[in-house]
Amino acid sequence: MKNIEPSYEIFRESQLPTETNELLQKTVVGPNSPVKLKTNVTYDFIRVDNAAFWWTVPETWNGFLYLLDGNCQVADSEVTAGEFLVKEFRDALRTKVIAEPHASFIVVSGQPHGEPIIQRGPFVE
């Protein structure tokens, strides 16, 4: 990955795919998004009004949820605004998220690269 040429594109929020039903889900990186990365990653912004949804990831991926506003329950963990929940999807590829009114969060998932992370000053190798 270190030898890949850097790239840059600008997209407006209106260009990102959005689903609305009991929740608003805007896919920043993932299916149908114009944003293309060199690695397998998904990034969704979600706003929920007192609803539940299933957070689903491909087999062998891991993910995290960062709660921006409100409260929610992920499986058996309570999460409040400003908290970060890491999820390893080894035993289940779906996790139920139950959100209170006006909760908003991001969910990011990706395929682990299986390499150690080495930090040297401001750089990560």
PDB file of C-alpha atoms in Angstrom:
ATOM      1  CA  MET A   1       0.000   0.000   0.000  1.00  0.00           C
ATOM      2  CA  LYS A   2       2.914   2.380   0.623  1.00  0.00           C
ATOM      3  CA  ASN A   3       3.788   2.523  -3.074  1.00  0.00           C
ATOM      4  CA  ILE A   4       0.325   3.589  -4.277  1.00  0.00           C
ATOM      5  CA  GLU A   5       0.157   7.034  -5.861  1.00  0.00           C
ATOM      6  CA  PRO A   6      -1.873   9.482  -3.754  1.00  0.00           C
ATOM      7  CA  SER A   7      -5.119  10.752  -5.219  1.00  0.00           C
ATOM      8  CA  TYR A   8      -7.664  13.419  -4.381  1.00  0.00           C
ATOM      9  CA  GLU A   9     -11.238  14.085  -5.431  1.00  0.00           C
ATOM     10  CA  ILE A  10     -13.927  16.442  -4.181  1.00  0.00           C
ATOM     11  CA  PHE A  11     -17.532  15.329  -3.770  1.00  0.00           C
ATOM     12  CA  ARG A  12     -20.483  17.339  -2.521  1.00  0.00           C
ATOM     13  CA  GLU A  13     -22.766  15.905   0.135  1.00  0.00           C
ATOM     14  CA  SER A  14     -25.560  15.813  -2.455  1.00  0.00           C
ATOM     15  CA  GLN A  15     -23.491  13.344  -4.520  1.00  0.00           C
ATOM     16  CA  LEU A  16     -23.369  10.766  -1.713  1.00  0.00           C
ATOM     17  CA  PRO A  17     -26.019   8.025  -1.670  1.00  0.00           C
ATOM     18  CA  THR A  18     -28.675   8.566   0.992  1.00  0.00           C
ATOM     19  CA  GLU A  19     -31.312   6.184   2.336  1.00  0.00           C
ATOM     20  CA  THR A  20     -34.251   7.390   4.378  1.00  0.00           C
ATOM     21  CA  ASN A  21     -36.873   5.294   6.131  1.00  0.00           C
ATOM     22  CA  GLU A  22     -36.794   5.112   9.936  1.00  0.00           C
ATOM     23  CA  LEU A  23     -33.251   6.451   9.751  1.00  0.00           C
ATOM     24  CA  LEU A  24     -31.117   8.651   7.543  1.00  0.00           C
ATOM     25  CA  GLN A  25     -28.056   6.815   6.240  1.00  0.00           C
ATOM     26  CA  LYS A  26     -25.521   8.651   4.112  1.00  0.00           C
ATOM     27  CA  THR A  27     -22.826   6.398   2.628  1.00  0.00           C
ATOM     28  CA  VAL A  28     -19.534   8.288   2.415  1.00  0.00           C
ATOM     29  CA  VAL A  29     -17.483   5.238   1.372  1.00  0.00           C
ATOM     30  CA  GLY A  30     -19.185   2.018   0.313  1.00  0.00           C
ATOM     31  CA  PRO A  31     -21.685   0.647  -2.190  1.00  0.00           C
ATOM     32  CA  ASN A  32     -22.891   3.209  -4.767  1.00  0.00           C
ATOM     33  CA  SER A  33     -20.644   5.964  -3.361  1.00  0.00           C
ATOM     34  CA  PRO A  34     -18.542   7.940  -5.836  1.00  0.00           C
ATOM     35  CA  VAL A  35     -15.672   7.863  -3.301  1.00  0.00           C
ATOM     36  CA  LYS A  36     -13.282   5.042  -4.195  1.00  0.00           C
ATOM     37  CA  LEU A  37     -10.459   3.910  -1.928  1.00  0.00           C
ATOM     38  CA  LYS A  38      -7.594   1.492  -2.502  1.00  0.00           C
ATOM     39  CA  THR A  39      -8.639  -0.730   0.429  1.00  0.00           C
ATOM     40  CA  ASN A  40     -11.895  -2.398   1.479  1.00  0.00           C
ATOM     41  CA  VAL A  41     -13.601   0.091   3.808  1.00  0.00           C
ATOM     42  CA  THR A  42     -17.122   1.385   4.441  1.00  0.00           C
ATOM     43  CA  TYR A  43     -17.987   4.685   6.152  1.00  0.00           C
ATOM     44  CA  ASP A  44     -21.599   5.663   6.884  1.00  0.00           C
ATOM     45  CA  PHE A  45     -23.138   8.644   8.669  1.00  0.00           C
ATOM     46  CA  ILE A  46     -26.420   7.679  10.342  1.00  0.00           C
ATOM     47  CA  ARG A  47     -29.100   9.748  12.097  1.00  0.00           C
ATOM     48  CA  VAL A  48     -31.822   7.808  13.871  1.00  0.00           C
ATOM     49  CA  ASP A  49     -35.034   8.901  15.538  1.00  0.00           C
ATOM     50  CA  ASN A  50     -35.894   6.252  18.126  1.00  0.00           C
ATOM     51  CA  ALA A  51     -35.345   3.288  15.826  1.00  0.00           C
ATOM     52  CA  ALA A  52     -33.216   0.195  15.470  1.00  0.00           C
ATOM     53  CA  PHE A  53     -31.170  -1.094  12.579  1.00  0.00           C
ATOM     54  CA  TRP A  54     -28.796  -3.937  11.836  1.00  0.00           C
ATOM     55  CA  TRP A  55     -25.118  -3.028  11.446  1.00  0.00           C
ATOM     56  CA  THR A  56     -23.821  -5.599   8.964  1.00  0.00           C
ATOM     57  CA  VAL A  57     -20.256  -6.151   7.738  1.00  0.00           C
ATOM     58  CA  PRO A  58     -18.618  -8.652   5.378  1.00  0.00           C
ATOM     59  CA  GLU A  59     -17.054 -11.772   6.875  1.00  0.00           C
ATOM     60  CA  THR A  60     -13.613 -11.231   8.521  1.00  0.00           C
ATOM     61  CA  TRP A  61     -14.057  -7.435   8.780  1.00  0.00           C
ATOM     62  CA  ASN A  62     -13.936  -5.362  11.969  1.00  0.00           C
ATOM     63  CA  GLY A  63     -15.513  -2.005  12.652  1.00  0.00           C
ATOM     64  CA  PHE A  64     -16.177   0.829  15.022  1.00  0.00           C
ATOM     65  CA  LEU A  65     -19.087   3.075  15.899  1.00  0.00           C
ATOM     66  CA  TYR A  66     -18.553   6.655  17.093  1.00  0.00           C
ATOM     67  CA  LEU A  67     -21.609   8.305  18.621  1.00  0.00           C
ATOM     68  CA  LEU A  68     -21.858  12.020  17.793  1.00  0.00           C
ATOM     69  CA  ASP A  69     -25.167  12.826  19.563  1.00  0.00           C
ATOM     70  CA  GLY A  70     -27.634  10.970  21.769  1.00  0.00           C
ATOM     71  CA  ASN A  71     -27.485   7.453  23.193  1.00  0.00           C
ATOM     72  CA  CYS A  72     -27.696   3.985  21.728  1.00  0.00           C
ATOM     73  CA  GLN A  73     -27.309   0.346  22.607  1.00  0.00           C
ATOM     74  CA  VAL A  74     -25.082  -1.899  20.492  1.00  0.00           C
ATOM     75  CA  ALA A  75     -25.648  -5.565  21.336  1.00  0.00           C
ATOM     76  CA  ASP A  76     -25.226  -5.482  25.148  1.00  0.00           C
ATOM     77  CA  SER A  77     -23.157  -2.246  25.327  1.00  0.00           C
ATOM     78  CA  GLU A  78     -24.576   1.191  26.158  1.00  0.00           C
ATOM     79  CA  VAL A  79     -22.931   4.003  24.175  1.00  0.00           C
ATOM     80  CA  THR A  80     -23.297   7.749  24.852  1.00  0.00           C
ATOM     81  CA  ALA A  81     -22.272  10.812  22.826  1.00  0.00           C
ATOM     82  CA  GLY A  82     -18.521  11.074  22.386  1.00  0.00           C
ATOM     83  CA  GLU A  83     -17.926   7.378  22.997  1.00  0.00           C
ATOM     84  CA  PHE A  84     -16.272   4.979  20.628  1.00  0.00           C
ATOM     85  CA  LEU A  85     -17.163   1.277  20.373  1.00  0.00           C
ATOM     86  CA  VAL A  86     -14.901  -1.207  18.570  1.00  0.00           C
ATOM     87  CA  LYS A  87     -16.565  -4.354  17.248  1.00  0.00           C
ATOM     88  CA  GLU A  88     -14.826  -7.514  16.124  1.00  0.00           C
ATOM     89  CA  PHE A  89     -17.278  -9.450  13.982  1.00  0.00           C
ATOM     90  CA  ARG A  90     -15.785 -12.900  14.518  1.00  0.00           C
ATOM     91  CA  ASP A  91     -18.922 -14.644  15.745  1.00  0.00           C
ATOM     92  CA  ALA A  92     -21.684 -12.538  14.173  1.00  0.00           C
ATOM     93  CA  LEU A  93     -21.677 -10.455  11.015  1.00  0.00           C
ATOM     94  CA  ARG A  94     -24.720  -8.463  12.160  1.00  0.00           C
ATOM     95  CA  THR A  95     -25.186  -6.460  15.321  1.00  0.00           C
ATOM     96  CA  LYS A  96     -28.400  -4.731  16.336  1.00  0.00           C
ATOM     97  CA  VAL A  97     -28.129  -1.015  17.153  1.00  0.00           C
ATOM     98  CA  ILE A  98     -31.030   0.545  19.077  1.00  0.00           C
ATOM     99  CA  ALA A  99     -30.906   4.341  19.136  1.00  0.00           C
ATOM    100  CA  GLU A 100     -32.778   6.898  21.201  1.00  0.00           C
ATOM    101  CA  PRO A 101     -34.368   9.976  19.562  1.00  0.00           C
ATOM    102  CA  HIS A 102     -32.009  12.217  17.592  1.00  0.00           C
ATOM    103  CA  ALA A 103     -28.980   9.937  17.862  1.00  0.00           C
ATOM    104  CA  SER A 104     -26.335  10.391  15.176  1.00  0.00           C
ATOM    105  CA  PHE A 105     -23.168   8.429  14.642  1.00  0.00           C
ATOM    106  CA  ILE A 106     -20.688   7.113  12.142  1.00  0.00           C
ATOM    107  CA  VAL A 107     -19.997   3.447  11.536  1.00  0.00           C
ATOM    108  CA  VAL A 108     -16.769   2.438   9.840  1.00  0.00           C
ATOM    109  CA  SER A 109     -15.771  -1.089   8.927  1.00  0.00           C
ATOM    110  CA  GLY A 110     -12.935  -2.609   7.003  1.00  0.00           C
ATOM    111  CA  GLN A 111     -10.818  -5.618   6.339  1.00  0.00           C
ATOM    112  CA  PRO A 112      -7.893  -5.883   8.789  1.00  0.00           C
ATOM    113  CA  HIS A 113      -4.541  -5.686   7.015  1.00  0.00           C
ATOM    114  CA  GLY A 114      -2.872  -8.015   9.527  1.00  0.00           C
ATOM    115  CA  GLU A 115       0.288  -5.915   9.824  1.00  0.00           C
ATOM    116  CA  PRO A 116       1.623  -4.175  12.935  1.00  0.00           C
ATOM    117  CA  ILE A 117       1.222  -0.411  13.087  1.00  0.00           C
ATOM    118  CA  ILE A 118       4.514   1.389  13.665  1.00  0.00           C
ATOM    119  CA  GLN A 119       4.466   5.068  14.599  1.00  0.00           C
ATOM    120  CA  ARG A 120       7.597   7.167  14.092  1.00  0.00           C
ATOM    121  CA  GLY A 121       6.941  10.771  15.017  1.00  0.00           C
ATOM    122  CA  PRO A 122       4.006  12.135  12.998  1.00  0.00           C
ATOM    123  CA  PHE A 123       4.185   9.239  10.506  1.00  0.00           C
ATOM    124  CA  VAL A 124       2.565   5.812  10.680  1.00  0.00           C
ATOM    125  CA  GLU A 125       4.241   3.054   8.685  1.00  0.00           C
TER     126      GLU A 125
END
